[in-house]
Coordinates of C-alpha atoms in Angstrom, one line a residue:
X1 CA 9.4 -19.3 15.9
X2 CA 9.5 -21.8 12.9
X3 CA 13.1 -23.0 11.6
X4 CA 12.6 -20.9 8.7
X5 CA 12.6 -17.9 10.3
X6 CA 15.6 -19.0 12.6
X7 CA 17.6 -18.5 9.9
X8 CA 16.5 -15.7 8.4
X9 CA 17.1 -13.8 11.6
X10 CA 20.5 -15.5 11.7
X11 CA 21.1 -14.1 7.8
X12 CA 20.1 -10.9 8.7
X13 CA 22.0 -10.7 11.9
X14 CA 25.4 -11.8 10.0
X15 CA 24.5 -9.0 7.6
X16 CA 24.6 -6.7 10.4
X17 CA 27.2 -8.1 12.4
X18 CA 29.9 -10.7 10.5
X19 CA 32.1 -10.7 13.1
X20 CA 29.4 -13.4 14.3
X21 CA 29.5 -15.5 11.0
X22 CA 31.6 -18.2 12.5
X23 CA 29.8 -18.7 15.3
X24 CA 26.1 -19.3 13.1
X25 CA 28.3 -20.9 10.3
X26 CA 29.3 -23.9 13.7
X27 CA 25.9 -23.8 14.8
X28 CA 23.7 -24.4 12.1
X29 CA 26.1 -26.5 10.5
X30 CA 26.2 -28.8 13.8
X31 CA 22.3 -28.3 14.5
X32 CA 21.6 -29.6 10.6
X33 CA 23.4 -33.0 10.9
X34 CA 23.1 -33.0 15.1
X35 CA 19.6 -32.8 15.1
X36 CA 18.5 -33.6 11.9
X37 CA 17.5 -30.1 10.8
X38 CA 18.3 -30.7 7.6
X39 CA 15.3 -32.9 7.1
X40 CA 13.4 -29.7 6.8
X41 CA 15.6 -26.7 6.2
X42 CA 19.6 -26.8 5.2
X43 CA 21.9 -24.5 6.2
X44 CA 22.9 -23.7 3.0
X45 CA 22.5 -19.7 3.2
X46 CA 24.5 -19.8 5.9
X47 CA 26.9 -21.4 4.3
X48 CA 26.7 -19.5 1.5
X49 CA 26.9 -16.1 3.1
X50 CA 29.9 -17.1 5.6
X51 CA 31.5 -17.8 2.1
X52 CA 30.9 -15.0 0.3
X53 CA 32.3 -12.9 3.3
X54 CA 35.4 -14.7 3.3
X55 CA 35.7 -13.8 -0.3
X56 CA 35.1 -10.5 0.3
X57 CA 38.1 -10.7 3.0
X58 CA 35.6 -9.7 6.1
X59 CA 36.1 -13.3 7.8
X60 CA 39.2 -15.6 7.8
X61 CA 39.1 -18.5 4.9
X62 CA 40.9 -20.5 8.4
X63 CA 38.0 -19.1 10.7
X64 CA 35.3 -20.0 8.3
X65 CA 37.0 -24.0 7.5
X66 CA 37.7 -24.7 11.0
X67 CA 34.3 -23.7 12.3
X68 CA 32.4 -25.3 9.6
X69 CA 34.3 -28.5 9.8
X70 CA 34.2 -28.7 13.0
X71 CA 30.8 -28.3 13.5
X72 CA 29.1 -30.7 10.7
X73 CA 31.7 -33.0 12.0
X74 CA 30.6 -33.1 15.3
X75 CA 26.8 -32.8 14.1
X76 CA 27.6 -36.4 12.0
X77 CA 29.5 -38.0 15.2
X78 CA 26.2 -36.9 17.9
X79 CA 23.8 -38.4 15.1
X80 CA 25.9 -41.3 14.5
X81 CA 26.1 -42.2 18.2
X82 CA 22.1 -41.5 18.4
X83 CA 21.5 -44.1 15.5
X84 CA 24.2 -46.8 17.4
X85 CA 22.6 -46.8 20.8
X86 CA 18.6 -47.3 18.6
X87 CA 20.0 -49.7 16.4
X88 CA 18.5 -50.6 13.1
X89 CA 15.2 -52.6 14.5
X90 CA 14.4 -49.7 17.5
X91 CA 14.9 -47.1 14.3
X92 CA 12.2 -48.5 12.4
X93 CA 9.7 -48.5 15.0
X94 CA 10.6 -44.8 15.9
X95 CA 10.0 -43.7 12.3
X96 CA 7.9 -40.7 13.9
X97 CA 9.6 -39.6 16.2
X98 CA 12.6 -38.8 14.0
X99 CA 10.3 -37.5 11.3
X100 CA 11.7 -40.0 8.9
X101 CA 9.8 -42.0 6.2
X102 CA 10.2 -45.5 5.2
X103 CA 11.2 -44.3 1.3
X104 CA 13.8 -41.9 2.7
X105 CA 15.5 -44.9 4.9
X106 CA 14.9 -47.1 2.0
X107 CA 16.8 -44.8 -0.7
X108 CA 19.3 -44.1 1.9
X109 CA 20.1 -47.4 2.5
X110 CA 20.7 -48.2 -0.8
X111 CA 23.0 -44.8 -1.4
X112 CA 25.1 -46.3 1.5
X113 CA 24.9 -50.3 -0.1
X114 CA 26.2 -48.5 -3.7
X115 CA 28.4 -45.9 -2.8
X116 CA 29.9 -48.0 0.7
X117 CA 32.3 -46.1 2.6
X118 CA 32.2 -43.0 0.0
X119 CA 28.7 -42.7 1.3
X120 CA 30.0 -40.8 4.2
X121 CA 31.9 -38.4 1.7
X122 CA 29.3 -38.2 -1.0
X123 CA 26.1 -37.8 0.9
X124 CA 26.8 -34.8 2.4
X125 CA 26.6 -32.9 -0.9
X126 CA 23.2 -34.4 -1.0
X127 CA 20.0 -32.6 0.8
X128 CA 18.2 -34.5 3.7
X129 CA 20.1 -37.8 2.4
X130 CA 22.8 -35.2 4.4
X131 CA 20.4 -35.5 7.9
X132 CA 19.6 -39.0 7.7
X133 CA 23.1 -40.8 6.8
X134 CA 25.1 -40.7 9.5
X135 CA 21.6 -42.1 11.6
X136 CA 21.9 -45.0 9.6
X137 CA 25.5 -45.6 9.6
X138 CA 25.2 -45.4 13.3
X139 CA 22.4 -48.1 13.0
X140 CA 24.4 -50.5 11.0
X141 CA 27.3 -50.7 13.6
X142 CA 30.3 -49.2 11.1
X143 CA 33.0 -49.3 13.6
X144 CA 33.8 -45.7 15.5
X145 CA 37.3 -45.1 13.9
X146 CA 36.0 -45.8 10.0
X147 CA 33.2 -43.3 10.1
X148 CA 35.3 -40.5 11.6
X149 CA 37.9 -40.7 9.5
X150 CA 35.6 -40.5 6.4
X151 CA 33.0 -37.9 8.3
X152 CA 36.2 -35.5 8.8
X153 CA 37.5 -36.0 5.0
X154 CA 33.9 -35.1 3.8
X155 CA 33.4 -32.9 6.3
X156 CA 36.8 -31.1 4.8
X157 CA 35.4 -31.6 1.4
X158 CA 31.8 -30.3 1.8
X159 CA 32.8 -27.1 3.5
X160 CA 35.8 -26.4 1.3
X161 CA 33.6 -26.4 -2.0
X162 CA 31.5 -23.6 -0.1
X163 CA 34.4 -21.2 -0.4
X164 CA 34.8 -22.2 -4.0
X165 CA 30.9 -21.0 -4.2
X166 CA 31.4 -17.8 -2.5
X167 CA 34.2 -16.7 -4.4
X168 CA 31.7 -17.2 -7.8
X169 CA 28.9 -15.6 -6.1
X170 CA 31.2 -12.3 -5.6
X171 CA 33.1 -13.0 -9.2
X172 CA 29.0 -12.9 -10.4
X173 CA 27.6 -9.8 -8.9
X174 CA 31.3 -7.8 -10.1
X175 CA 30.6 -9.3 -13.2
X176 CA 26.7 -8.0 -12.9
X177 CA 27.9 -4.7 -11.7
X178 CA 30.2 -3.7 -14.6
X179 CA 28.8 -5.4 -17.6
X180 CA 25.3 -5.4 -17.1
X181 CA 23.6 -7.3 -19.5
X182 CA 26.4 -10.2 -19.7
X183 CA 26.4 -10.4 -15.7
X184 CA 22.4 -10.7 -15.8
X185 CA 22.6 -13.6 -17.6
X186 CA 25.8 -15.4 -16.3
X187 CA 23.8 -15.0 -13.0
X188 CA 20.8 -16.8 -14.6
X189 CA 22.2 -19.0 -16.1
X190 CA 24.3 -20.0 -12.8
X191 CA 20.7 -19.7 -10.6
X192 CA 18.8 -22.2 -12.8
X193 CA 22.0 -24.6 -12.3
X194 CA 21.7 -24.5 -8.2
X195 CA 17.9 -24.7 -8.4
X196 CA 18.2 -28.3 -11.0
X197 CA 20.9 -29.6 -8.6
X198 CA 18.5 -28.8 -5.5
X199 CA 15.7 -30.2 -7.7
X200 CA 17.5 -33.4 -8.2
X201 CA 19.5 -33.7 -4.9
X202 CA 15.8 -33.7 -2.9
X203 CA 14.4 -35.9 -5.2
X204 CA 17.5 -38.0 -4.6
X205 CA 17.7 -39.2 -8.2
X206 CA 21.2 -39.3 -8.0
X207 CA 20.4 -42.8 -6.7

């Protein structure tokens, strides 16, 4: 089964069952970062539909922050240790293996020689740059203690805005459902936003 469909069964079986949410919200958010998923498929709808739950009141805002914390946290730290024991030289000849390219380690690199330390924080909220930076800081030997302490604040920060999105999803689709016309739009308007900032963030012109 491809990734793809992975999560659609995983949507669908939140739908059905969100008493489940925080478990799939840990495991895809671990499984993007921990095995570098997110190179081909985020797991943004997860994210997304945890959050909307939790504004909806069906899963704990606690539940939902502690599990998704914890589990991109610990997806940064696995890939962080993977990229320390290959070191930069044995990453470059295993390009293939990790289904990287020699642009996307290029760009990255220079994300992380800009933004320094508030690489770790920033490139999170940016897709596949997401997968591959904690790889790379692993290969460049940024001590143990430094990287977790800025993996757990943007760890804290990338989950958190989620709930801030779910709360304007639900706010939306009220909106849609008692003024029609006015919600329609609002919603369009709001759609065309995500898809720019996805347009952008793959392209990674934010470099």
């Amino acid at each position: 089964m491809e990734l793809a469909n992975l999560v659609e069964v995983s949507v669908q079986f939140i739908k059905s069952h969100p008493e489940f949410a925080c478990f799939f919200l840990f495991l895809w958010t671990f499984l993007e970062t921990g095995l570098l998923i997110g190179l081909f498929l985020p797991a943004e709808k997860i994210l997304i539909l945890a959050a909307v739950l939790v504004s909806k009141g069906i899963i704990s805002p606690w539940s939902f922050l502690f599990c998704g914390i914890l589990g991109t946290f610990l997806g940064y730290t696995a890939t962080y240790f993977v990229g320390h024991y290959f070191g930069e030289e044995k990453l470059e000849k295993n390009l293939e293996r990790f289904k990287l390219s020699k642009e996307e380690i290029l760009k990255t690199k220079e994300f992380i020689k800009t933004k320094g330390k508030l690489a770790i924080l920033l490139g999170r909220f940016i897709p596949v740059v997401r997968a591959v930076l904690p790889l790379l800081i692993g290969t460049f030997r940024v001590p143990l203690k430094e990287f977790s302490f800025y993996n757990l604040l943007g760890a804290i920060l990338w989950v958190s805005s989620y709930i801030l999105i779910g709360n304007l999803i639900e706010k939306t689709l009220s909106i849609i459902i008692r003024h029609k016309l006015f919600g329609i739009v609002l919603f369009a308007i709001l759609f065309l936003l995500y898809l720019v900032w996805r347009k952008y963030g793959k392209n990674k012109k934010l470099f």
